[in-house]
Structures are given as C-alpha cells and as structure tokens.
Tab-separated table of C-alpha atoms and ligand atoms in Angstrom:
chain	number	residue	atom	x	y	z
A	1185	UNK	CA	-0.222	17.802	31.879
A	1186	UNK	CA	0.415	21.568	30.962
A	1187	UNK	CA	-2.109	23.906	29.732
A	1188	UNK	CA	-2.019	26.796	27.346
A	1189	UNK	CA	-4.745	29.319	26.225
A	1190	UNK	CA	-4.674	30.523	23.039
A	1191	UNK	CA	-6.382	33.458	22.037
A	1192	UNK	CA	-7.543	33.989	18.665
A	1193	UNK	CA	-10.011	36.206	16.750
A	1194	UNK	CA	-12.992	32.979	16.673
A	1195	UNK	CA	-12.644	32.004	20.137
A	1196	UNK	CA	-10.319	31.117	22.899
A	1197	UNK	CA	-8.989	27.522	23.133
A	1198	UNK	CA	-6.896	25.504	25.234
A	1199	UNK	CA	-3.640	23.519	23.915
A	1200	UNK	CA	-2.913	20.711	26.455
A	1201	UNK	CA	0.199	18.848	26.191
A	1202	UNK	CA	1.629	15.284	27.972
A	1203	UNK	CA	1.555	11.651	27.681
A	1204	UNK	CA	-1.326	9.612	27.020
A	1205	UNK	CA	-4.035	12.308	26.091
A	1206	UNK	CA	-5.265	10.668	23.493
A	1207	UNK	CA	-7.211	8.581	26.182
A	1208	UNK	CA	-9.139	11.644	27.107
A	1209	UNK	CA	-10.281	12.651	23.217
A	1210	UNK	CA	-13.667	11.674	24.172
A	1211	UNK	CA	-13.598	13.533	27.529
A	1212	UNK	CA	-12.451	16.884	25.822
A	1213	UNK	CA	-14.531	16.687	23.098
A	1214	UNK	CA	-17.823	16.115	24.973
A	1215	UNK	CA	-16.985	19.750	26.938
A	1216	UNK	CA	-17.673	21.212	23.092
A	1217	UNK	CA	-20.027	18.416	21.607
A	1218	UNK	CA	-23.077	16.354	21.770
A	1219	UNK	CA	-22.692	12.636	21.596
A	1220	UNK	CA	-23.352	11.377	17.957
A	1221	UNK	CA	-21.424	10.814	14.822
A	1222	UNK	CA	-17.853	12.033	14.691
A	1223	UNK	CA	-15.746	12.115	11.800
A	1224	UNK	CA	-12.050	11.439	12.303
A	1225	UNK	CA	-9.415	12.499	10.011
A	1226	UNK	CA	-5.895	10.556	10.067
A	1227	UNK	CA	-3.291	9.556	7.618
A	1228	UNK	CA	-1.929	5.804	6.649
A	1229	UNK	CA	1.084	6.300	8.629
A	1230	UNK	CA	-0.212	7.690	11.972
A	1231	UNK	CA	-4.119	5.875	11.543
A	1232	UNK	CA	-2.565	2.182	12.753
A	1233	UNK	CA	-0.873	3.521	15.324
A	1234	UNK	CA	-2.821	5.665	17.305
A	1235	UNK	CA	-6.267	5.390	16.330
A	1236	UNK	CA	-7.119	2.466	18.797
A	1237	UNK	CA	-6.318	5.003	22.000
A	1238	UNK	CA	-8.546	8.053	20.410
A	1239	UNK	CA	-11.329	5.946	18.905
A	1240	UNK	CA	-11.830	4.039	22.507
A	1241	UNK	CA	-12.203	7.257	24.228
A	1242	UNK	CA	-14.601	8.759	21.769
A	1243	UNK	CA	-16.958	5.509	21.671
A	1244	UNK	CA	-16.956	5.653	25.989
A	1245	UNK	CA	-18.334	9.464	25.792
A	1246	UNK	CA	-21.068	8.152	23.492
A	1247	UNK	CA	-19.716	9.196	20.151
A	1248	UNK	CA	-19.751	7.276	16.918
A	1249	UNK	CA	-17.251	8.287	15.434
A	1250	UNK	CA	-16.376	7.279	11.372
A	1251	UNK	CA	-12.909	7.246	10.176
A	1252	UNK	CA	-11.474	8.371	7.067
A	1253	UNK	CA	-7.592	7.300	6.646
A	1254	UNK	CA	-5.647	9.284	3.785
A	1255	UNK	CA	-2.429	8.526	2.307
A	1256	UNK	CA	0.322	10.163	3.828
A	1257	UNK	CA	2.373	13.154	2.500
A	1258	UNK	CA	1.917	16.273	1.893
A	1259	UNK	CA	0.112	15.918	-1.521
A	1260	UNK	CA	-3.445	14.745	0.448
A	1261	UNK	CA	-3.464	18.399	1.478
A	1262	UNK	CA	-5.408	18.576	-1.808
A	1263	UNK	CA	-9.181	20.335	-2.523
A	1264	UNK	CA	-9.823	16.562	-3.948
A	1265	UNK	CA	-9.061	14.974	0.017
A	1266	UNK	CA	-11.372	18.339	0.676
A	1267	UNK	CA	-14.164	16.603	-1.415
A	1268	UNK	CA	-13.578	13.322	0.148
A	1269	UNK	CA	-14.156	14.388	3.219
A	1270	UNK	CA	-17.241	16.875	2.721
A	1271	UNK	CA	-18.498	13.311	0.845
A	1272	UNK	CA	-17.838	11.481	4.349
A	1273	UNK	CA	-19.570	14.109	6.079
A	1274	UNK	CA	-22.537	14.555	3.613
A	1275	UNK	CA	-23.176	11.006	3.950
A	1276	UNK	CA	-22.885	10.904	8.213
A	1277	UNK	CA	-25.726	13.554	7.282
A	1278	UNK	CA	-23.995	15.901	9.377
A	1279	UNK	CA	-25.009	19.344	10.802
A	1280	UNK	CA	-24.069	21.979	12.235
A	1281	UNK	CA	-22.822	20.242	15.595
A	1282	UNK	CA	-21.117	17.738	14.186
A	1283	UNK	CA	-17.497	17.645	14.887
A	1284	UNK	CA	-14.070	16.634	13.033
A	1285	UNK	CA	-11.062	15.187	14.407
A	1286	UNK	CA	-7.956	15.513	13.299
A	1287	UNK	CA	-5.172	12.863	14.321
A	1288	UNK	CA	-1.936	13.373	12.522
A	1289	UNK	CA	0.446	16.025	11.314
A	1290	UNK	CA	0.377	19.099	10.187
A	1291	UNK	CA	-1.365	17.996	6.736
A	1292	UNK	CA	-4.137	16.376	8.735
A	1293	UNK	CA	-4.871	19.130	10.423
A	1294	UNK	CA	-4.465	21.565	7.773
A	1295	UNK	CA	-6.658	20.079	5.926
A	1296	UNK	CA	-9.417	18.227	8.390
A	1297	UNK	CA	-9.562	22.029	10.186
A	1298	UNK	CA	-10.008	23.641	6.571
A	1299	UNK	CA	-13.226	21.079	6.113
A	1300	UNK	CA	-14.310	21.962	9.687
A	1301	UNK	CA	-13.875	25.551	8.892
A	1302	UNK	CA	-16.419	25.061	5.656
A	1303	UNK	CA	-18.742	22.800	5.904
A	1304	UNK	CA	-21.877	24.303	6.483
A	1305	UNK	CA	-19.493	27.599	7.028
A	1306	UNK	CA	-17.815	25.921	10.192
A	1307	UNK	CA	-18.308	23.062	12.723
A	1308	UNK	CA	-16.223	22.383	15.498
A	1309	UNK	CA	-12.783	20.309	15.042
A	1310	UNK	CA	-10.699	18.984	17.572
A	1311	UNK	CA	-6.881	18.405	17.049
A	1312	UNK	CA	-4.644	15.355	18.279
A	1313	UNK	CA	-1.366	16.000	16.965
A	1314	UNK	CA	0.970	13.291	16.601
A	1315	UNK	CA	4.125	15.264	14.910
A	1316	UNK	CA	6.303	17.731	16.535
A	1317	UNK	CA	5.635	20.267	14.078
A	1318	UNK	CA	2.271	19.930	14.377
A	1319	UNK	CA	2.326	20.378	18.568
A	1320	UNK	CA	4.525	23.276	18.174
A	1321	UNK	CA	3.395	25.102	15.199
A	1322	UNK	CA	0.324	24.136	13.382
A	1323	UNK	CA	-1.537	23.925	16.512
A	1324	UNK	CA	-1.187	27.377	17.398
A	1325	UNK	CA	-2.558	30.381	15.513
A	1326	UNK	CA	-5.851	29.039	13.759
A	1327	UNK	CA	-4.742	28.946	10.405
A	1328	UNK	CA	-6.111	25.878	8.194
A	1329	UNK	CA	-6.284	25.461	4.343
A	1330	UNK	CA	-5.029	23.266	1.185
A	1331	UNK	CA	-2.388	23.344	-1.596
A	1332	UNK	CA	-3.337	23.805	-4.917
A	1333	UNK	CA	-1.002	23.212	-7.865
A	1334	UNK	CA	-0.225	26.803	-8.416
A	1335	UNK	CA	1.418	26.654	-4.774
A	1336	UNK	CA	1.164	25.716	-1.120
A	1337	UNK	CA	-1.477	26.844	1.586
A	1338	UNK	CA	-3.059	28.715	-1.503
A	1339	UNK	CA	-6.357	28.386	-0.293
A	1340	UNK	CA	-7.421	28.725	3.515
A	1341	UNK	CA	-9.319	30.031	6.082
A	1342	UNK	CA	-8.654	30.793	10.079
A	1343	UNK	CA	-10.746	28.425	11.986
A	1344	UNK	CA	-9.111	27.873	15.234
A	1345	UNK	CA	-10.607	23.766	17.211
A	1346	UNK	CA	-11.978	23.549	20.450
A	1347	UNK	CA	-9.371	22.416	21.987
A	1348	UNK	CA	-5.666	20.543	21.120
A	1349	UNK	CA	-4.020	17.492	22.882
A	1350	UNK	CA	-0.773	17.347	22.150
A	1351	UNK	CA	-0.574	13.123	23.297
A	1352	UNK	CA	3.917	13.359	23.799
A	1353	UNK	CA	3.822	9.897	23.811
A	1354	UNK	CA	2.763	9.844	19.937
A	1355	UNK	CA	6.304	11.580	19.180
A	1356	UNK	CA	7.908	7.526	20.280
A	1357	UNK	CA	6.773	6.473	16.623
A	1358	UNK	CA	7.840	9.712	14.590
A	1359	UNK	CA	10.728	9.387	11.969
A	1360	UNK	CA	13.708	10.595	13.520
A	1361	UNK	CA	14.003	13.081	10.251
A	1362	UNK	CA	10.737	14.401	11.165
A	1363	UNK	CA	11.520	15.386	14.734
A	1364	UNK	CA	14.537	16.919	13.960
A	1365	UNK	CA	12.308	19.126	11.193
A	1366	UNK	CA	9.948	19.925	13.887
A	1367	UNK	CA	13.262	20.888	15.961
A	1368	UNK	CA	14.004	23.607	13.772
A	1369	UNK	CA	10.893	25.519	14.438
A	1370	UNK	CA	11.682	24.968	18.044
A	1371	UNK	CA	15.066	26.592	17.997
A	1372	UNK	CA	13.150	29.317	15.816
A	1373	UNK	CA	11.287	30.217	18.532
A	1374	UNK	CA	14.149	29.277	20.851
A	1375	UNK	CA	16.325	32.071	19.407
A	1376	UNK	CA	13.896	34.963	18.742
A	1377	UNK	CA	11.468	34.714	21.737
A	1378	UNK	CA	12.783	32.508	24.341
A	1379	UNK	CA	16.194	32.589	25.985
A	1380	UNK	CA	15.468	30.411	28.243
A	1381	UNK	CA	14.577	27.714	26.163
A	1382	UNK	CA	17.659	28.291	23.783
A	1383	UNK	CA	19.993	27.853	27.433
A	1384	UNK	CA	18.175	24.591	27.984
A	1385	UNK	CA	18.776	23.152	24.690
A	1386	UNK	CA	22.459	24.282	24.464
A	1387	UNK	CA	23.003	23.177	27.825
A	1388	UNK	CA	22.330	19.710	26.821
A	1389	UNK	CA	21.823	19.255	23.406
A	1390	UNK	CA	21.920	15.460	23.001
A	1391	UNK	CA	18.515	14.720	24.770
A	1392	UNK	CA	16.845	16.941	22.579
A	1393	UNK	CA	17.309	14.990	19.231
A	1394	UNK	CA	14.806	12.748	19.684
A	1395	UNK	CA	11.767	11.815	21.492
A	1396	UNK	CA	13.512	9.586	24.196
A	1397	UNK	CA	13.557	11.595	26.875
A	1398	UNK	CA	10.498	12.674	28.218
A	1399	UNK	CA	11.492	15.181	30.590
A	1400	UNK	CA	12.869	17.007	27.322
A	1401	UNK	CA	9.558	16.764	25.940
A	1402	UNK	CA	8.139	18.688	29.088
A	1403	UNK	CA	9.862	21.076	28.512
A	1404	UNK	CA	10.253	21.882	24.953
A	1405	UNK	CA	6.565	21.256	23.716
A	1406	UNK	CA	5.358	23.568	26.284
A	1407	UNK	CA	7.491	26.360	25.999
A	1408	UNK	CA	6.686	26.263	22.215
A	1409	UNK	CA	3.739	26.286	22.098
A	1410	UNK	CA	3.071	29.096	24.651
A	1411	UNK	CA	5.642	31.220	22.864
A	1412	UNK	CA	3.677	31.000	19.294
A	1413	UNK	CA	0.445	31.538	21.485
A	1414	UNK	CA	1.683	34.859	22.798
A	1415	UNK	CA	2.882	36.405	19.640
A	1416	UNK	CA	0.021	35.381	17.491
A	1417	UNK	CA	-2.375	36.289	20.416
A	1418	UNK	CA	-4.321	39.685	18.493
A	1419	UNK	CA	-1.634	39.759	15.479
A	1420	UNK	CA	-3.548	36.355	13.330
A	1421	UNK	CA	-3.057	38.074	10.230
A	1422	UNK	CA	0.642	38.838	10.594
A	1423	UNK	CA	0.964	42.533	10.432
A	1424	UNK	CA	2.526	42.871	13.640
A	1425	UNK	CA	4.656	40.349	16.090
A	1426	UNK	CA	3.776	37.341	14.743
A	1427	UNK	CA	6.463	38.377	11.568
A	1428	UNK	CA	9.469	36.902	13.805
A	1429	UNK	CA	7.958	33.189	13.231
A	1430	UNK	CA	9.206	33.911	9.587
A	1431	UNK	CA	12.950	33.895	10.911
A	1432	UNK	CA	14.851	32.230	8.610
A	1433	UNK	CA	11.710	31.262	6.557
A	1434	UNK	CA	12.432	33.861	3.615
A	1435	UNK	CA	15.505	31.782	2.769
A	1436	UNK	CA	14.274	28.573	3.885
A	1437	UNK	CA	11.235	28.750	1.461
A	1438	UNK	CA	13.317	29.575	-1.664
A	1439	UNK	CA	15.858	26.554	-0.704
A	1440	UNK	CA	12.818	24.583	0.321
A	1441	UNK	CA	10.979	25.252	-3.535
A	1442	UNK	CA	14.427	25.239	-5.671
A	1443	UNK	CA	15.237	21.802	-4.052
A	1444	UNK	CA	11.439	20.647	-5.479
A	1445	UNK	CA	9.385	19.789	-2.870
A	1446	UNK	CA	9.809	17.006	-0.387
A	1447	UNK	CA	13.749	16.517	-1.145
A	1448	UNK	CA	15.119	19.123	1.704
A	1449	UNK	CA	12.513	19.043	4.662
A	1450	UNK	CA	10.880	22.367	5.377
A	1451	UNK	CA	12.688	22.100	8.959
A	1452	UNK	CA	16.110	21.707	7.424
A	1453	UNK	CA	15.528	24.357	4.652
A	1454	UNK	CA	14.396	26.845	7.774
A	1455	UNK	CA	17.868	25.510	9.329
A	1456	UNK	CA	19.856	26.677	6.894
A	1457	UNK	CA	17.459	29.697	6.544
A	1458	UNK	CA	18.294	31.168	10.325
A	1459	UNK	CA	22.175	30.521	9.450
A	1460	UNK	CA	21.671	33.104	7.159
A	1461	UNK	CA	19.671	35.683	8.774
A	1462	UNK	CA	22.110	35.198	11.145
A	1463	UNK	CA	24.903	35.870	8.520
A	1464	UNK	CA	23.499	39.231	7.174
A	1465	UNK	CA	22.920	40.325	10.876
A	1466	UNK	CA	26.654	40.139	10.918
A	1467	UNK	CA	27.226	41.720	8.080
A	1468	UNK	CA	25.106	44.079	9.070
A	1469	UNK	CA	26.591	44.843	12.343
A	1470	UNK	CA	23.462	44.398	14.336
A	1471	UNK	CA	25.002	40.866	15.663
A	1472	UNK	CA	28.271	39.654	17.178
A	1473	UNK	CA	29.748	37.445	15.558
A	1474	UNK	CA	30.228	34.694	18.501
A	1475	UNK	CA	26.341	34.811	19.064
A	1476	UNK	CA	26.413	33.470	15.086
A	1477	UNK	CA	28.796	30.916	15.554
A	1478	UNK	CA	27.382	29.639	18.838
A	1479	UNK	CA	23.868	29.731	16.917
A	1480	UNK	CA	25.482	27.685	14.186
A	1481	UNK	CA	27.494	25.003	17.088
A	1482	UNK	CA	23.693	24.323	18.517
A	1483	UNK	CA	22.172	23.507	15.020
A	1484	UNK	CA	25.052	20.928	14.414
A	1485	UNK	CA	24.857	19.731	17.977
A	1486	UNK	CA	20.916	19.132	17.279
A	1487	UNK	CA	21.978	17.333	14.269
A	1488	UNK	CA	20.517	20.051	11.833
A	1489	UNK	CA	21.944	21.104	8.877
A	1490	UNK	CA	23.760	24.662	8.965
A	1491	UNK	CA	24.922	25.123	5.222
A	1492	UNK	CA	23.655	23.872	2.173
A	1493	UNK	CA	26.038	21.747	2.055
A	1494	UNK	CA	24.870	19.480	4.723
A	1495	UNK	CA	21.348	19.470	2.829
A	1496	UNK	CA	20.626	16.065	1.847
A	1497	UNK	CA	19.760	17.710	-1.866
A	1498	UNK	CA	21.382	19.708	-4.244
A	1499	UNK	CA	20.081	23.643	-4.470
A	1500	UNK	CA	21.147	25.762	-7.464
A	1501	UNK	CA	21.480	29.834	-6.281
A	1502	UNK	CA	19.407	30.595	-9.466
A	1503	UNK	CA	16.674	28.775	-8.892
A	1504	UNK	CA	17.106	30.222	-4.980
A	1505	UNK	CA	17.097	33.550	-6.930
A	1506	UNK	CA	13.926	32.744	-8.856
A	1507	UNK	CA	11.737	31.993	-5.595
A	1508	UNK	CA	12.953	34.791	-3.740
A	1509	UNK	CA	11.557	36.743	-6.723
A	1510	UNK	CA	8.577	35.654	-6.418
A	1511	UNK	CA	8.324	35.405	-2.411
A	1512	UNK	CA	4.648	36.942	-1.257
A	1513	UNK	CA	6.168	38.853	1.858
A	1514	UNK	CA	7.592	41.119	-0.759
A	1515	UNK	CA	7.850	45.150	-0.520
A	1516	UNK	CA	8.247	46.781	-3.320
A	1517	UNK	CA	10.979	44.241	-4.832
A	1518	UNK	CA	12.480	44.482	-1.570
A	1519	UNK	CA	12.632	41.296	0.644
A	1520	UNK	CA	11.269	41.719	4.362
A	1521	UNK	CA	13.975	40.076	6.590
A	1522	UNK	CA	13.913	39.065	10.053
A	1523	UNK	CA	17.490	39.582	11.334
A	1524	UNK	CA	18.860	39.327	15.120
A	1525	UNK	CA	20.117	41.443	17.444
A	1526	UNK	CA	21.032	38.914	20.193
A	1527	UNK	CA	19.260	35.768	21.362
A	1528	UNK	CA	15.230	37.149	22.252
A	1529	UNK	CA	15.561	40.396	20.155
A	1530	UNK	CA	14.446	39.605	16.630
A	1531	UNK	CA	14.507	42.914	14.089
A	1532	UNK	CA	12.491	42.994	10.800
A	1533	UNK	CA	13.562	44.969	8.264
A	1534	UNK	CA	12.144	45.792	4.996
A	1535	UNK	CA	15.222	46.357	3.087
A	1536	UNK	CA	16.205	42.795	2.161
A	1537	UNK	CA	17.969	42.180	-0.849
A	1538	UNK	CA	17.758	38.568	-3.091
A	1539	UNK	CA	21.730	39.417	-3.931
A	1540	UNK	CA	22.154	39.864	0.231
A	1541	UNK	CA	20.682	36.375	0.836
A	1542	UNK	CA	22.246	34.575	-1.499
A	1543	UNK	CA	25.504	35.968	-0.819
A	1544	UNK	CA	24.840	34.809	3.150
A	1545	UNK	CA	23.697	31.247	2.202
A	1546	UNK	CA	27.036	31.208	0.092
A	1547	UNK	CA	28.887	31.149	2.921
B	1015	NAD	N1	-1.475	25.735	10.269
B	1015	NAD	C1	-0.281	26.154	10.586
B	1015	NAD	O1	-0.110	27.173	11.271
B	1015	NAD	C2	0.907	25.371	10.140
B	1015	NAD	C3	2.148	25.608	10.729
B	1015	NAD	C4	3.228	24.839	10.321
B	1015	NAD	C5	3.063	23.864	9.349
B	1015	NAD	N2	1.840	23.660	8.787
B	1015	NAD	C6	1.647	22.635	7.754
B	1015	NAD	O2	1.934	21.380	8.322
B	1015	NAD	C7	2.383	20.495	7.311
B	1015	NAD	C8	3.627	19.799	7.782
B	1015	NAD	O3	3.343	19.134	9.002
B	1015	NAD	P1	4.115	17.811	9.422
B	1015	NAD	O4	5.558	18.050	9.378
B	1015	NAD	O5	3.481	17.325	10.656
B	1015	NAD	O6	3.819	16.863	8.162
B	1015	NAD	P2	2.935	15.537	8.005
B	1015	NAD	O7	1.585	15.715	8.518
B	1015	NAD	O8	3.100	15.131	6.593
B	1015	NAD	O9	3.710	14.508	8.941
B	1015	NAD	C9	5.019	14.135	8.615
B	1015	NAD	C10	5.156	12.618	8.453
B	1015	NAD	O10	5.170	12.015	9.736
B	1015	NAD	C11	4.154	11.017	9.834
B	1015	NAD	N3	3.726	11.019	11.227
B	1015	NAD	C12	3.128	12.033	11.910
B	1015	NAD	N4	3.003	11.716	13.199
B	1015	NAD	C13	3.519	10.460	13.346
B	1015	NAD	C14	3.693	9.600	14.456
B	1015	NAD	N5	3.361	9.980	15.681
B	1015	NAD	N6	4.231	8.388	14.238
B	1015	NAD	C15	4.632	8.011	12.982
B	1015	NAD	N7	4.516	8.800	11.906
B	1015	NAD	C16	3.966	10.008	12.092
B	1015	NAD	C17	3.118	11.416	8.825
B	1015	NAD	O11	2.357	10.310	8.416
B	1015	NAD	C18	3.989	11.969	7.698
B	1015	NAD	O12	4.493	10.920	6.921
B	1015	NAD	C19	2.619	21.339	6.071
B	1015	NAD	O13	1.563	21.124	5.158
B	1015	NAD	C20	2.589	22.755	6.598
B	1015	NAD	O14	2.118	23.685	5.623
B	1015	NAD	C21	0.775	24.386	9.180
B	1016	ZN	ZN1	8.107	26.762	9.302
C-alpha cells in the first residue's frame, strides 16, 4: 500500500492506494468518525460490484451505514441527485458528524463530496474510488460540485474527505474505454510533470492499457496521484502551478462539447487536445519536432486517439470554434495555452489564438 498526503486549504488528507482497501473502509473511517449511521453514495454500475467489500467493513467498525444507488452517467451529477441525497440524509436524521461515502467514479464523488461539503455547511466524506480517473484526478485537489443545464461543474464548492482509498483491484471490472480515458490524464501528467513516469510507460506501453497487470498499477496510480498532489498543494484555486493540469484541456473541452456530450470521452477529447498543444509548440519553435512525434507514437501505442480522426465521433471546426469562444480560462479574447518545451517543462502562455488551435487540430 502507498501513501500520499495531500495538502489542501480545509485540511490535510491522506490518498492511499493498492489492492483490496475497500476491506479497510470501516477501519479508515473510524480514525475520522463515530460509529453510527453512514450514508453511502454509489452508482448502478459500480453498487453490485463492490459494495459487499465496503459495506462489510463499515458494519465490523460499528457503523450503519444506508445506501443510496444512482443511475450511472454523468447526468446524476444533477442538483435533483443533490436533493435525493440531502432527503436520505434528512431522514438518517443526520448531524454534524455524520459521514458520506462515496464509492464510484468521478460523478459519485463529485457529487456525494458536494452534499458532504453542504449539508449542515460540511460533514466529513470519505472517498473509495473505483475508476481510474477518479484515483488519479478527482481524488486529488478538493474540488466537488454538480452540473447544471447551463453547463458542467457549474456549481461547486472545495471540500476536500478525510481520507481516499484508491481499492486497484476495483479497476479489474472498469470498461476498457474508461481506463484508457483515465489514461489520458495519466500521460497528462506523464508529459508535463513527470519524466519518469512518461519513460516507464514508453518503455513498455502494452501493460499499461488495461488493468491486468498489477505491477503497472503500482506504479502508475501512485505516481499520479502524488504529482496532482504537489502542484495543487497551496495553488487550489488555479492561479498558479496547478494551470499545467489544463494541458491539452483547452482543445479537448471544445472537441469534447462540439461532439455533444458523452459521444468522444473527455479522456480521448484531452488526447487529441495534447496532440495539439504539442503542434503549436512546434510551430512555435519552443518544441522539437521528434519530442511531438514520439508524444504522438505513445498515445497510439496506449491505444488513444491522436487526431480527430481516430475519434469515435464526428467534430465540426465551427462548432470547435464556437466553444473555444466561449471557454472560461479566457484573457481578453485571447486563449490561455499550455504549450511544451520538452517532456517535464510545461509553458503557459496567454496569447492563444481559436484560429491557432484549430489550425493544429487540422493537422
Ligand atoms: N473533482 C475533480 O477534481 C475532478 C477531476 C476530474 C474529473 N472529475 C469529474 O469526474 C467525472 C468523470 O469521472 P469518471 O470518468 O470516473 O466517470 P463516472 O463516474 O461516470 O464513471 C465512468 C463509468 O464507469 C463506471 N465504473 C466506475 N468504476 C467502475 C468499476 N470499478 N467497475 C465497473 N464500472 C465502473 C461508472 O458506473 C460509469 O459508468 C466528471 O463528472 C468530471 O467532471 C472531477
Ligand atoms: Zn481532464
């Protein structure tokens, strides 16, 4: 088992990652709670699964805990799944010690922290998740919230849990499109903060595509998540280092939104995204071109999409256009861009242009 502290504004928390944690969910709760009613937050997908392990743990350590099982997708990450739960909990009559779970992806825990985070203005959550995206990225950093129709993560708050176990042995059952999506954000991080990591991937690409090989695992997951940990570490609010997560995320978001939600995964619209950061760090002489095209070899040989043509959707450049119009990193209708200047040395810039991007994801 490998530990990481994370350090954010609310308190200082501990990420733990290996197989078979989820048998310790009561053990690591109890260090933050009192035995007595639990609610745990899961999704229809992930709920069969991997309940049994997490709810046998809780009951040993004296909690009762009282399950609430959404649909799955990224539409319960609504302010009516909000109400459901705040219903569950007003019901459990619970105060200000009682504590959520959240066992699931990234929408579970978006949204179970967000109703830890407000009822009765924040109770304690604890986070089991079962996706790779959500061990690598939405664990870290304390940010939790809901969609609303008007747009994604619209409405939030930073409300870091106790403590996270990321169970590996959860990632067995995952979609195989769903690890790969939570690859991307790995080779994100890969590329602009960790060269080691990107050497151990390239080295051996193949064992990294799915969740087979656990000695992968160990070694991905962890370098992840203490990678995100030390960039968002004093910078939650993203004025300062944590702005190279967004690498290839300007792009990625506008192919993500013009495909309509759900048809390109966020992980292969971020894919395609880094190709072209990479591409206008080319073109703008800050990057050699090998490093692009060994950058672009990798992706393939992790079985990620590198152009838009290898989306599994059609994207038209105008609607791309429109959404990188309206993109809320904006300065002064400039885009803010973070380019590279070889593997480990990211670059923002503030000088972006839509025409610029477009012209890179065009080949
Ligand atoms: N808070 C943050 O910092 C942060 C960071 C990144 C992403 N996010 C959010 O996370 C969400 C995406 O997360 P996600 O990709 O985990 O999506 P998700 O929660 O929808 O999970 C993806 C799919 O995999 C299924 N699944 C999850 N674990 C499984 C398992 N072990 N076995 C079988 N099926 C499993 C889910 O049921 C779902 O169908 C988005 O809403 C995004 O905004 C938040
Ligand atoms: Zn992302």
């Amino acid at each position: 088992v490998r530990a990481v502290r994370v350090e954010a504004a609310a308190r200082t928390y501990e990420v733990r990652i290996g197989a078979d944690l989820l048998a310790g969910a009561g053990d690591a709760l109890a260090a933050f709670a009192r035995p007595g009613p639990v609610l745990v937050v899961t999704d229809g997908n992930v709920g069969p699964l991997w309940l049994p392990p997490a709810l046998t743990s809780l009951r040993a350590r004296g909690f009762a805990p009282e399950t609430v099982t959404l649909p799955a997708g990224e539409g319960t990450k609504s302010i009516s799944s909000a109400d459901l739960l705040y219903r569950a909990l007003a019901r459990m009559e619970a105060d200000r010690s009682t504590p959520v779970v959240a066992l699931g992806g990234g929408v579970v825990s978006d949204l179970a922290g967000f109703v830890a985070a407000t009822w009765l203005r924040g109770v304690p959550w604890l986070a089991l998740p079962t996706s790779l995206l959500a061990m690598v990225d939405a664990s870290v950093g304390g940010k939790t919230g809901v969609n609303l129709p008007a747009g994604k993560n619209l409405v939030g708050a930073f409300w870091p849990p106790v403590a996270v176990l990321a169970d590996t042995a959860t990632l067995a059952t995952l979609p195989a499109r769903e690890f790969r999506g939570g690859l991307a954000e790995v080779v994100k991080v890969a590329i602009t903060l960790r060269p080691d990591l990107l050497d151990a991937l390239a080295a051996r690409p193949a064992r990294f595509t799915s969740a087979a090989d656990s000695g992968a695992l160990d070694l991905l997951v962890p370098a992840s998540v203490e990678a995100k940990a030390c960039v968002v570490t004093g910078d939650e609010r993203e004025a300062g280092p944590r702005r190279v997560l967004n690498f290839g995320h300007t792009a990625g978001h506008a192919i993500e939104a013009a495909a309509g939600y759900g048809a390109v995964h966020h992980g292969e619209a971020v894919a395609v995204g880094m190709v072209a950061a990479l591409r206008i760090s080319v073109r703008r002489g800050l990057l050699p071109s090998e490093t692009e095209s060994r950058l672009i070899a990798l992706l393939r040989a992790l079985g990620l999409p590198a152009s838009q043509a290898e989306l599994p959707a059609e994207v038209s450049p105008a609607a791309v256009r429109a959404f990188l119009s309206s993109d809320k990193k904006r300065r002064d209708g400039r885009l803010v861009l973070v380019l590279l200047a070889g593997i480990g040395r990211p670059v923002i810039v503030e000088d972006g242009a839509a025409d610029e991007v477009l012209a890179a994801l065009a080949g």
